[in-house]
């Protein structure tokens, strides 16, 4: 009976060239992670776009490893879910750095305090007074970043709306377009979304065409 180790070895032998390239990328990424940790890249005083870049790189690194390990274990289909998340990060990273990088990065990072404010509002007794004061202070400083105006369909007048996501009113598709990554969205993110959302066209048996 074949073990998981046997399966992993068989998969590696069949796709050796691909995995060798992947392992080299892992070594490069690990070196960058070590350098970031040694230099304290997330210390106070660095610019917001540098902090956002470090955060996104760290998240991308963990997802990259997850995709690699899933593929090595023969779960390539499942790895597509993580790969979609990786493309999401890739689009956000390039959109932030494309232009107005400080303003965009502050919007990305500031959402941390917006999220905490929501948690405290839901269960204020779960948190101590000092933390609630800290969150309230930080939230008041960034809350203006997450409002935008939309036209009321009934009255035709503009009204203020609060964002539900840090990048709203932009969608991931629009961010990809702004960053010049239309193909990444159309050929990658969009079809992978059918996997993520368990679209019937992906999970149901496919018709045999003979092709």
CSV table of C-alpha atoms in Angstrom, one decimal, residues 124 127-136:
chain,number,residue,atom,x,y,z
A,124,UNK,CA,-17.5,46.3,24.9
A,127,UNK,CA,-12.0,44.5,26.6
A,128,UNK,CA,-10.2,46.7,29.2
A,129,UNK,CA,-10.6,50.4,29.4
A,130,UNK,CA,-7.0,51.2,28.3
A,131,UNK,CA,-7.4,49.2,25.1
A,132,UNK,CA,-10.7,50.7,24.3
A,133,UNK,CA,-9.3,54.2,24.6
A,134,UNK,CA,-6.4,53.2,22.4
A,135,UNK,CA,-8.7,51.8,19.7
A,136,UNK,CA,-11.0,54.8,19.9
